[in-house]
Amino acid sequence: MSSDPIEVLFKAIEERRAELVELVRALIRFPTVNPPGEAYRPCAQFIGDRLRTRGFDVDYVHAAGTPGDSERYPRINVIARREGAAPGPCVHFNSHIDVVQSGGGWTLDPFAADVKDGRVYGRGACDMKGGLAASIIAVEALIDCNAKLPGTLEVSGTVDEESGGYGGVHYLAQRGWFSPPRVDHVIIPEPLNVDRVCIGHRGVWWAEIETHGRMAHGSMPFLGDCAIRHMHAVVDRFERDLYPRLAARRTDMPVVPSGARHSTLNINSVHGGQAETPGYPAPTVPDSCRMVIDRRLLIEENMVDVKQEVRELLEQLVRDRPGFRYTLRDVFEVLPTMADRNGPAARSTAEAVRRVIGRSPEFICSPGTYDQKHIDRVGKLRDCIAYGPGILDLAHQPNEYVVIEDMVNAAKVMALSARSLLNRTA
Ligand SMILES: [Zn+2]
């Protein structure tokens, strides 16, 4: 029998393989669909009950009054904390327990958690109950193998990540749950592939542009002013001036896929004209047209300039185009964030990947956002990364699954990374 403590730790995780599978299955069976925020309380309770029996102190935090919170759908978060044998840093594993709607296209029951061909299937298997289960097994094995483990371990199950995190990590970060000195290092087991370490994500600006016109009879459009034609002029400006500029901007962030290493803008939707009853089109000149844009920004950009760039194009149209009037409304925004790839969490996780998987991990950034933004910007905790077992492309898809072998390997990486972080002398 090996006396290398790391081999002993890995063996302890191997021995928990069946337990890990049963744990992720149990988590998938809670249909924590968001919206509306189904089954948050029993899922949080399940996690808390389990960790309490392992010596954790457990807190439930109800994010009262946050979007979607109601008596029927309370926003309940669970945070479990266990202080070790000696003082030391605190390592926190944060997973969101909410999942997106199951949607169409499934050939399996999305909440039955079927096991087939070395995989566990279900909504949230990949994003991110596989990562949550792996992190729980990782800390439990770590505790069982190290009677004298210094420092503090925390595991949280938080809600509403899929809708912005306001009832989850944002709420907790505002109240100090994700700030030093309570917490020093955070690993978020989002599904970013078992051999990659994610250090950040791009930012977001969602906005609504409305063009205004004047109603008239459709047979005499010259008496009105068509808001949709004004909106066409906006799209035309975007095509000629904005898109080429965005495509020319390239980031040093290692975003995957590489197409997302540029600034991007999606037109999410356009709504214009009068509502029509089927078979009876409204013969009216539209007086309003609305467009929702989704602009993703790079760490090198700043939000003020990003907004100003769009506003300037609209102002040019006011000058150039007779009758052009618009309203620009902010809908949602998130700043980009990126941790130091030489910081403690990134480095110790990368070393653990090298040891467990046998190759150097790729450092990446995510094209979309996740809860790291709140930990960084609100909690002011910079040493936060994402590392987890799921395959990124499967997130939110029908027949979503997580590979059992990946969960076992990710649990080893998380346990080893936490072990090095806890033993670090500041
Ligand atoms: Zn996720």
CSV table of C-alpha atoms and ligand atoms in Angstrom, one decimal:
chain,number,residue,atom,x,y,z
A,1,MET,CA,0.0,0.0,0.0
A,2,SER,CA,1.3,3.4,-1.0
A,3,SER,CA,2.1,5.9,1.7
A,4,ASP,CA,2.3,8.9,-0.6
A,5,PRO,CA,-0.5,11.0,0.8
A,6,ILE,CA,-1.6,12.1,-2.6
A,7,GLU,CA,-2.0,8.6,-3.8
A,8,VAL,CA,-3.9,7.8,-0.7
A,9,LEU,CA,-6.2,10.7,-1.4
A,10,PHE,CA,-6.8,9.6,-5.0
A,11,LYS,CA,-7.5,6.1,-3.9
A,12,ALA,CA,-10.1,7.5,-1.4
A,13,ILE,CA,-11.8,9.2,-4.3
A,14,GLU,CA,-11.7,6.1,-6.5
A,15,GLU,CA,-13.4,4.2,-3.7
A,16,ARG,CA,-16.2,6.7,-3.7
A,17,ARG,CA,-17.0,6.4,-7.5
A,18,ALA,CA,-20.3,4.7,-6.9
A,19,GLU,CA,-21.2,7.2,-4.2
A,20,LEU,CA,-20.3,10.0,-6.5
A,21,VAL,CA,-22.7,8.6,-9.2
A,22,GLU,CA,-25.5,8.2,-6.7
A,23,LEU,CA,-24.9,11.8,-5.4
A,24,VAL,CA,-25.1,13.4,-8.8
A,25,ARG,CA,-28.2,11.3,-9.6
A,26,ALA,CA,-29.9,12.5,-6.4
A,27,LEU,CA,-29.1,16.1,-7.3
A,28,ILE,CA,-30.5,15.8,-10.8
A,29,ARG,CA,-33.8,14.4,-9.5
A,30,PHE,CA,-34.5,17.8,-7.8
A,31,PRO,CA,-36.1,19.6,-10.8
A,32,THR,CA,-34.5,23.0,-9.9
A,33,VAL,CA,-35.7,24.6,-13.1
A,34,ASN,CA,-35.1,28.4,-13.4
A,35,PRO,CA,-37.4,30.1,-14.2
A,36,PRO,CA,-39.4,29.8,-12.0
A,37,GLY,CA,-37.0,28.5,-9.4
A,38,GLU,CA,-38.5,25.1,-8.7
A,39,ALA,CA,-37.4,22.9,-5.8
A,40,TYR,CA,-34.6,25.2,-4.5
A,41,ARG,CA,-35.4,24.6,-0.9
A,42,PRO,CA,-35.4,20.7,-0.9
A,43,CYS,CA,-32.2,20.7,-3.0
A,44,ALA,CA,-30.4,23.1,-0.7
A,45,GLN,CA,-31.6,21.1,2.3
A,46,PHE,CA,-30.3,17.9,0.8
A,47,ILE,CA,-26.8,19.4,0.3
A,48,GLY,CA,-26.9,20.9,3.8
A,49,ASP,CA,-28.0,17.7,5.5
A,50,ARG,CA,-25.3,15.7,3.9
A,51,LEU,CA,-22.5,18.1,4.8
A,52,ARG,CA,-23.7,18.6,8.3
A,53,THR,CA,-23.1,14.9,9.0
A,54,ARG,CA,-19.5,15.4,7.8
A,55,GLY,CA,-18.9,18.1,10.4
A,56,PHE,CA,-19.8,21.2,8.4
A,57,ASP,CA,-21.7,24.2,9.9
A,58,VAL,CA,-24.5,24.9,7.6
A,59,ASP,CA,-26.3,28.2,6.8
A,60,TYR,CA,-29.3,28.7,4.6
A,61,VAL,CA,-29.6,32.2,3.2
A,62,HIS,CA,-33.0,33.2,1.8
A,63,ALA,CA,-32.4,36.0,-0.8
A,64,ALA,CA,-35.7,37.7,0.1
A,65,GLY,CA,-37.0,40.2,-2.4
A,66,THR,CA,-34.7,39.3,-5.2
A,67,PRO,CA,-36.1,38.8,-8.7
A,68,GLY,CA,-38.5,35.8,-8.8
A,69,ASP,CA,-38.5,35.3,-5.0
A,70,SER,CA,-41.9,34.4,-3.7
A,71,GLU,CA,-43.5,32.1,-1.1
A,72,ARG,CA,-44.0,29.5,-3.8
A,73,TYR,CA,-40.5,29.9,-5.2
A,74,PRO,CA,-38.2,31.1,-2.4
A,75,ARG,CA,-34.5,31.8,-3.3
A,76,ILE,CA,-32.7,29.5,-0.9
A,77,ASN,CA,-28.9,29.2,-0.9
A,78,VAL,CA,-26.9,26.8,1.2
A,79,ILE,CA,-23.3,27.5,2.5
A,80,ALA,CA,-21.4,24.8,4.5
A,81,ARG,CA,-18.2,25.6,6.3
A,82,ARG,CA,-15.8,23.4,8.1
A,83,GLU,CA,-12.8,24.8,10.0
A,84,GLY,CA,-9.7,22.6,10.1
A,85,ALA,CA,-7.2,21.6,12.8
A,86,ALA,CA,-5.2,24.7,12.5
A,87,PRO,CA,-5.7,28.3,11.2
A,88,GLY,CA,-5.2,28.7,7.5
A,89,PRO,CA,-6.8,30.0,4.3
A,90,CYS,CA,-10.4,29.3,3.3
A,91,VAL,CA,-11.0,27.4,0.0
A,92,HIS,CA,-14.6,27.7,-1.3
A,93,PHE,CA,-16.3,25.5,-3.9
A,94,ASN,CA,-19.3,27.3,-5.3
A,95,SER,CA,-21.9,25.6,-7.6
A,96,HIS,CA,-25.2,26.9,-8.8
A,97,ILE,CA,-28.1,24.4,-8.2
A,98,ASP,CA,-30.5,25.9,-10.7
A,99,VAL,CA,-30.8,24.4,-14.2
A,100,VAL,CA,-32.4,25.8,-17.4
A,101,GLN,CA,-35.8,24.4,-18.7
A,102,SER,CA,-35.5,20.9,-20.1
A,103,GLY,CA,-37.0,22.0,-23.5
A,104,GLY,CA,-37.7,19.7,-26.4
A,105,GLY,CA,-35.6,17.0,-28.1
A,106,TRP,CA,-35.0,14.7,-25.2
A,107,THR,CA,-35.2,10.9,-25.7
A,108,LEU,CA,-34.7,10.3,-21.9
A,109,ASP,CA,-36.6,11.7,-18.9
A,110,PRO,CA,-34.6,14.9,-18.0
A,111,PHE,CA,-35.0,14.3,-14.3
A,112,ALA,CA,-34.7,10.5,-14.1
A,113,ALA,CA,-30.9,10.6,-13.9
A,114,ASP,CA,-30.4,7.5,-16.1
A,115,VAL,CA,-26.9,5.9,-16.1
A,116,LYS,CA,-25.7,4.6,-19.5
A,117,ASP,CA,-22.3,3.8,-21.0
A,118,GLY,CA,-20.4,5.5,-18.3
A,119,ARG,CA,-22.5,8.6,-18.3
A,120,VAL,CA,-25.2,10.1,-16.1
A,121,TYR,CA,-28.0,11.8,-18.1
A,122,GLY,CA,-30.3,14.6,-17.1
A,123,ARG,CA,-30.9,18.3,-17.1
A,124,GLY,CA,-28.1,19.8,-15.1
A,125,ALA,CA,-25.9,16.7,-15.3
A,126,CYS,CA,-23.3,18.8,-17.1
A,127,ASP,CA,-24.3,22.3,-16.0
A,128,MET,CA,-23.5,21.9,-13.2
A,129,LYS,CA,-24.6,19.1,-10.8
A,130,GLY,CA,-21.8,16.9,-12.0
A,131,GLY,CA,-19.3,19.6,-10.8
A,132,LEU,CA,-21.2,20.1,-7.5
A,133,ALA,CA,-21.2,16.3,-6.8
A,134,ALA,CA,-17.5,16.1,-7.6
A,135,SER,CA,-16.6,19.0,-5.3
A,136,ILE,CA,-18.6,17.4,-2.4
A,137,ILE,CA,-16.8,14.1,-2.9
A,138,ALA,CA,-13.5,15.9,-3.2
A,139,VAL,CA,-13.8,17.8,0.1
A,140,GLU,CA,-15.2,14.7,2.0
A,141,ALA,CA,-12.3,12.5,0.8
A,142,LEU,CA,-9.8,15.3,1.7
A,143,ILE,CA,-11.2,15.6,5.2
A,144,ASP,CA,-11.2,11.8,5.7
A,145,CYS,CA,-7.6,11.5,4.6
A,146,ASN,CA,-6.2,14.4,6.6
A,147,ALA,CA,-7.0,14.5,10.3
A,148,LYS,CA,-4.7,17.5,10.7
A,149,LEU,CA,-5.9,19.5,7.7
A,150,PRO,CA,-5.3,23.2,8.3
A,151,GLY,CA,-7.5,26.0,7.0
A,152,THR,CA,-11.2,26.1,6.2
A,153,LEU,CA,-13.3,24.4,3.5
A,154,GLU,CA,-16.6,25.8,2.2
A,155,VAL,CA,-19.1,24.3,-0.2
A,156,SER,CA,-22.0,26.3,-1.4
A,157,GLY,CA,-25.1,25.6,-3.5
A,158,THR,CA,-26.5,28.8,-4.9
A,159,VAL,CA,-29.4,29.7,-7.0
A,160,ASP,CA,-30.4,31.8,-10.0
A,161,GLU,CA,-27.0,31.7,-11.8
A,162,GLU,CA,-28.9,31.0,-15.1
A,163,SER,CA,-30.8,34.3,-14.6
A,164,GLY,CA,-28.0,36.5,-13.5
A,165,GLY,CA,-27.2,35.3,-10.0
A,166,TYR,CA,-29.1,38.1,-8.2
A,167,GLY,CA,-30.8,35.7,-5.7
A,168,GLY,CA,-27.6,33.7,-5.4
A,169,VAL,CA,-24.0,34.7,-5.5
A,170,HIS,CA,-24.7,38.4,-6.0
A,171,TYR,CA,-26.9,38.5,-2.9
A,172,LEU,CA,-24.3,36.6,-0.9
A,173,ALA,CA,-21.4,38.6,-2.2
A,174,GLN,CA,-23.1,41.9,-1.1
A,175,ARG,CA,-23.3,40.5,2.4
A,176,GLY,CA,-19.7,39.4,2.8
A,177,TRP,CA,-20.1,35.7,2.2
A,178,PHE,CA,-17.6,35.8,-0.7
A,179,SER,CA,-15.0,38.3,0.7
A,180,PRO,CA,-11.7,38.0,2.4
A,181,PRO,CA,-10.9,37.3,5.2
A,182,ARG,CA,-13.8,34.9,5.3
A,183,VAL,CA,-12.9,33.3,2.0
A,184,ASP,CA,-9.5,33.4,0.2
A,185,HIS,CA,-9.8,31.2,-2.9
A,186,VAL,CA,-12.9,30.2,-4.9
A,187,ILE,CA,-13.2,27.4,-7.4
A,188,ILE,CA,-16.5,27.3,-9.4
A,189,PRO,CA,-17.0,23.8,-10.9
A,190,GLU,CA,-18.8,25.0,-14.0
A,191,PRO,CA,-18.5,22.6,-17.0
A,192,LEU,CA,-15.5,23.8,-18.9
A,193,ASN,CA,-13.9,20.4,-19.6
A,194,VAL,CA,-11.8,18.4,-17.3
A,195,ASP,CA,-8.5,19.6,-18.7
A,196,ARG,CA,-9.1,23.3,-18.8
A,197,VAL,CA,-8.8,26.0,-16.2
A,198,CYS,CA,-11.1,29.0,-16.8
A,199,ILE,CA,-9.8,32.3,-15.4
A,200,GLY,CA,-12.6,34.6,-16.5
A,201,HIS,CA,-15.3,35.7,-18.9
A,202,ARG,CA,-16.3,38.5,-21.3
A,203,GLY,CA,-18.7,41.2,-20.2
A,204,VAL,CA,-22.3,41.9,-21.4
A,205,TRP,CA,-24.4,44.8,-22.3
A,206,TRP,CA,-28.0,44.2,-23.3
A,207,ALA,CA,-29.9,47.2,-24.5
A,208,GLU,CA,-33.1,48.0,-26.2
A,209,ILE,CA,-33.2,50.5,-29.0
A,210,GLU,CA,-36.6,51.9,-30.0
A,211,THR,CA,-37.2,54.0,-33.1
A,212,HIS,CA,-40.3,56.2,-33.2
A,213,GLY,CA,-42.5,57.0,-36.1
A,214,ARG,CA,-46.0,58.3,-36.7
A,215,MET,CA,-49.1,56.2,-37.4
A,216,ALA,CA,-51.1,56.6,-40.6
A,217,HIS,CA,-53.2,54.5,-42.9
A,218,GLY,CA,-51.2,51.8,-44.8
A,219,SER,CA,-52.6,53.1,-48.1
A,220,MET,CA,-51.1,56.5,-47.5
A,221,PRO,CA,-47.7,55.9,-45.8
A,222,PHE,CA,-46.5,59.3,-46.9
A,223,LEU,CA,-48.9,60.7,-44.2
A,224,GLY,CA,-47.1,58.8,-41.5
A,225,ASP,CA,-43.5,57.9,-40.7
A,226,CYS,CA,-42.5,54.3,-40.6
A,227,ALA,CA,-40.5,53.2,-37.4
A,228,ILE,CA,-39.4,50.0,-39.1
A,229,ARG,CA,-37.7,51.9,-41.9
A,230,HIS,CA,-35.9,53.9,-39.2
A,231,MET,CA,-34.9,50.7,-37.6
A,232,HIS,CA,-33.6,49.4,-40.9
A,233,ALA,CA,-31.4,52.4,-41.0
A,234,VAL,CA,-30.0,51.5,-37.6
A,235,VAL,CA,-29.2,47.9,-38.7
A,236,ASP,CA,-27.6,49.3,-41.9
A,237,ARG,CA,-25.3,51.6,-39.8
A,238,PHE,CA,-24.4,48.6,-37.7
A,239,GLU,CA,-23.6,46.6,-40.8
A,240,ARG,CA,-21.5,49.3,-42.4
A,241,ASP,CA,-19.8,50.9,-39.4
A,242,LEU,CA,-20.1,48.9,-36.2
A,243,TYR,CA,-19.6,45.2,-37.2
A,244,PRO,CA,-16.3,45.8,-39.1
A,245,ARG,CA,-15.0,47.8,-36.1
A,246,LEU,CA,-16.0,45.1,-33.6
A,247,ALA,CA,-14.5,42.3,-35.7
A,248,ALA,CA,-11.2,44.2,-35.8
A,249,ARG,CA,-11.0,44.4,-32.0
A,250,ARG,CA,-9.1,41.4,-30.6
A,251,THR,CA,-8.5,40.5,-27.0
A,252,ASP,CA,-5.6,39.0,-25.1
A,253,MET,CA,-8.2,37.0,-23.1
A,254,PRO,CA,-7.9,33.3,-24.0
A,255,VAL,CA,-11.6,33.1,-24.8
A,256,VAL,CA,-12.9,29.8,-26.3
A,257,PRO,CA,-14.1,29.3,-29.0
A,258,SER,CA,-11.6,31.7,-30.7
A,259,GLY,CA,-14.4,33.5,-32.6
A,260,ALA,CA,-15.3,35.0,-29.3
A,261,ARG,CA,-11.9,36.7,-29.0
A,262,HIS,CA,-13.4,39.7,-30.7
A,263,SER,CA,-16.1,42.1,-29.6
A,264,THR,CA,-19.4,40.7,-30.7
A,265,LEU,CA,-22.9,42.0,-31.1
A,266,ASN,CA,-26.0,39.9,-31.6
A,267,ILE,CA,-29.4,41.3,-32.5
A,268,ASN,CA,-31.6,39.3,-30.2
A,269,SER,CA,-34.9,40.4,-31.5
A,270,VAL,CA,-36.8,43.0,-33.5
A,271,HIS,CA,-40.4,43.9,-32.7
A,272,GLY,CA,-42.3,46.4,-34.8
A,273,GLY,CA,-45.8,47.3,-36.1
A,274,GLN,CA,-49.3,46.7,-34.9
A,275,ALA,CA,-50.2,43.2,-33.6
A,276,GLU,CA,-52.3,41.4,-36.2
A,277,THR,CA,-55.1,38.9,-35.9
A,278,PRO,CA,-54.4,35.9,-38.2
A,279,GLY,CA,-55.6,36.7,-41.8
A,280,TYR,CA,-56.1,40.4,-41.0
A,281,PRO,CA,-52.8,42.2,-41.3
A,282,ALA,CA,-52.9,45.6,-39.7
A,283,PRO,CA,-52.9,48.2,-42.5
A,284,THR,CA,-51.1,50.8,-40.4
A,285,VAL,CA,-47.8,52.6,-40.6
A,286,PRO,CA,-45.9,51.4,-37.5
A,287,ASP,CA,-45.2,54.1,-35.0
A,288,SER,CA,-42.7,52.1,-33.0
A,289,CYS,CA,-40.0,49.5,-33.5
A,290,ARG,CA,-37.9,47.9,-30.8
A,291,MET,CA,-34.7,46.0,-31.1
A,292,VAL,CA,-32.8,44.2,-28.3
A,293,ILE,CA,-29.0,44.0,-28.8
A,294,ASP,CA,-26.6,41.7,-27.0
A,295,ARG,CA,-23.1,43.2,-27.0
A,296,ARG,CA,-20.3,41.1,-25.5
A,297,LEU,CA,-17.2,43.1,-24.4
A,298,LEU,CA,-13.6,42.3,-23.8
A,299,ILE,CA,-11.4,43.0,-20.8
A,300,GLU,CA,-9.7,45.8,-22.8
A,301,GLU,CA,-13.0,47.6,-23.4
A,302,ASN,CA,-14.9,49.7,-20.9
A,303,MET,CA,-18.6,49.9,-20.6
A,304,VAL,CA,-18.9,53.6,-21.0
A,305,ASP,CA,-17.1,53.6,-24.4
A,306,VAL,CA,-19.1,50.5,-25.5
A,307,LYS,CA,-22.4,52.3,-24.9
A,308,GLN,CA,-21.1,55.6,-26.3
A,309,GLU,CA,-20.1,53.9,-29.5
A,310,VAL,CA,-23.7,52.8,-30.2
A,311,ARG,CA,-25.2,56.1,-29.0
A,312,GLU,CA,-22.9,58.0,-31.5
A,313,LEU,CA,-24.2,55.9,-34.4
A,314,LEU,CA,-27.8,56.7,-33.4
A,315,GLU,CA,-26.9,60.4,-33.0
A,316,GLN,CA,-25.4,60.4,-36.5
A,317,LEU,CA,-28.7,59.1,-37.8
A,318,VAL,CA,-30.6,61.9,-35.9
A,319,ARG,CA,-28.4,64.4,-37.9
A,320,ASP,CA,-28.5,62.5,-41.3
A,321,ARG,CA,-32.0,61.1,-41.5
A,322,PRO,CA,-35.1,63.2,-41.5
A,323,GLY,CA,-37.6,62.3,-38.8
A,324,PHE,CA,-35.2,59.9,-37.0
A,325,ARG,CA,-36.0,59.7,-33.3
A,326,TYR,CA,-34.9,57.0,-30.9
A,327,THR,CA,-34.8,55.8,-27.3
A,328,LEU,CA,-31.9,53.8,-25.9
A,329,ARG,CA,-32.6,51.7,-22.7
A,330,ASP,CA,-30.1,49.7,-20.7
A,331,VAL,CA,-31.5,46.2,-19.9
A,332,PHE,CA,-28.6,44.3,-18.3
A,333,GLU,CA,-24.9,44.7,-17.9
A,334,VAL,CA,-21.9,42.7,-16.6
A,335,LEU,CA,-18.3,43.8,-16.6
A,336,PRO,CA,-15.7,41.4,-18.0
A,337,THR,CA,-13.5,39.7,-15.4
A,338,MET,CA,-10.2,37.8,-15.5
A,339,ALA,CA,-8.2,36.3,-12.7
A,340,ASP,CA,-4.4,36.1,-12.7
A,341,ARG,CA,-3.4,32.9,-14.3
A,342,ASN,CA,-0.4,32.9,-12.0
A,343,GLY,CA,-2.6,33.4,-8.9
A,344,PRO,CA,-2.8,30.6,-6.3
A,345,ALA,CA,-6.1,29.1,-7.4
A,346,ALA,CA,-5.2,28.9,-11.1
A,347,ARG,CA,-1.7,27.6,-10.4
A,348,SER,CA,-2.6,24.9,-7.9
A,349,THR,CA,-5.5,23.7,-10.1
A,350,ALA,CA,-3.3,23.6,-13.2
A,351,GLU,CA,-0.7,21.6,-11.2
A,352,ALA,CA,-3.4,19.2,-10.1
A,353,VAL,CA,-4.6,18.8,-13.7
A,354,ARG,CA,-1.1,17.9,-14.7
A,355,ARG,CA,-0.8,15.3,-12.1
A,356,VAL,CA,-4.3,13.7,-12.5
A,357,ILE,CA,-4.9,14.0,-16.3
A,358,GLY,CA,-1.2,13.9,-17.3
A,359,ARG,CA,-1.1,17.0,-19.4
A,360,SER,CA,-0.8,20.7,-19.0
A,361,PRO,CA,-4.2,22.4,-18.9
A,362,GLU,CA,-5.3,25.1,-21.3
A,363,PHE,CA,-6.1,28.4,-19.6
A,364,ILE,CA,-9.3,29.7,-21.1
A,365,CYS,CA,-12.0,32.4,-20.7
A,366,SER,CA,-15.7,31.8,-21.2
A,367,PRO,CA,-17.5,33.7,-24.0
A,368,GLY,CA,-20.6,34.1,-21.7
A,369,THR,CA,-20.7,35.0,-18.1
A,370,TYR,CA,-21.1,33.1,-14.9
A,371,ASP,CA,-21.0,33.9,-11.2
A,372,GLN,CA,-17.3,34.9,-11.1
A,373,LYS,CA,-18.3,38.5,-11.9
A,374,HIS,CA,-20.1,38.8,-8.6
A,375,ILE,CA,-17.2,37.3,-6.6
A,376,ASP,CA,-14.7,39.6,-8.3
A,377,ARG,CA,-16.7,42.8,-8.6
A,378,VAL,CA,-19.0,42.7,-5.6
A,379,GLY,CA,-17.0,40.4,-3.2
A,380,LYS,CA,-13.7,41.9,-4.2
A,381,LEU,CA,-12.2,38.5,-4.2
A,382,ARG,CA,-9.8,38.2,-7.1
A,383,ASP,CA,-8.5,34.7,-6.7
A,384,CYS,CA,-11.5,32.9,-8.3
A,385,ILE,CA,-11.4,30.5,-11.2
A,386,ALA,CA,-13.8,27.9,-12.8
A,387,TYR,CA,-12.8,24.3,-13.1
A,388,GLY,CA,-15.3,21.4,-13.6
A,389,PRO,CA,-15.9,18.1,-15.3
A,390,GLY,CA,-18.7,18.7,-17.8
A,391,ILE,CA,-18.3,19.2,-21.5
A,392,LEU,CA,-19.1,22.8,-22.2
A,393,ASP,CA,-20.9,22.2,-25.5
A,394,LEU,CA,-23.5,20.0,-23.8
A,395,ALA,CA,-24.7,22.6,-21.4
A,396,HIS,CA,-28.4,23.5,-21.9
A,397,GLN,CA,-28.7,20.9,-24.7
A,398,PRO,CA,-31.3,18.0,-24.9
A,399,ASN,CA,-29.9,14.7,-23.5
A,400,GLU,CA,-27.3,16.5,-21.5
A,401,TYR,CA,-24.9,14.2,-19.7
A,402,VAL,CA,-21.7,14.1,-17.6
A,403,VAL,CA,-19.1,11.4,-18.0
A,404,ILE,CA,-18.5,9.5,-14.8
A,405,GLU,CA,-14.7,9.2,-15.4
A,406,ASP,CA,-14.5,13.0,-15.8
A,407,MET,CA,-16.3,13.5,-12.5
A,408,VAL,CA,-13.9,11.2,-10.7
A,409,ASN,CA,-10.9,13.0,-12.3
A,410,ALA,CA,-12.3,16.4,-11.5
A,411,ALA,CA,-12.9,15.3,-7.9
A,412,LYS,CA,-9.2,14.4,-7.7
A,413,VAL,CA,-8.1,17.7,-9.2
A,414,MET,CA,-10.3,19.7,-6.9
A,415,ALA,CA,-9.2,17.7,-3.8
A,416,LEU,CA,-5.5,18.1,-4.7
A,417,SER,CA,-5.9,21.8,-5.6
A,418,ALA,CA,-7.7,22.5,-2.3
A,419,ARG,CA,-5.0,20.5,-0.4
A,420,SER,CA,-2.2,22.7,-1.9
A,421,LEU,CA,-4.2,25.9,-1.3
A,422,LEU,CA,-4.9,25.0,2.4
A,423,ASN,CA,-1.3,24.1,3.0
A,424,ARG,CA,0.0,27.4,1.5
A,425,THR,CA,1.7,29.7,3.8
A,426,ALA,CA,0.6,33.2,2.9
B,1,ZN,ZN,-23.6,26.8,-15.2
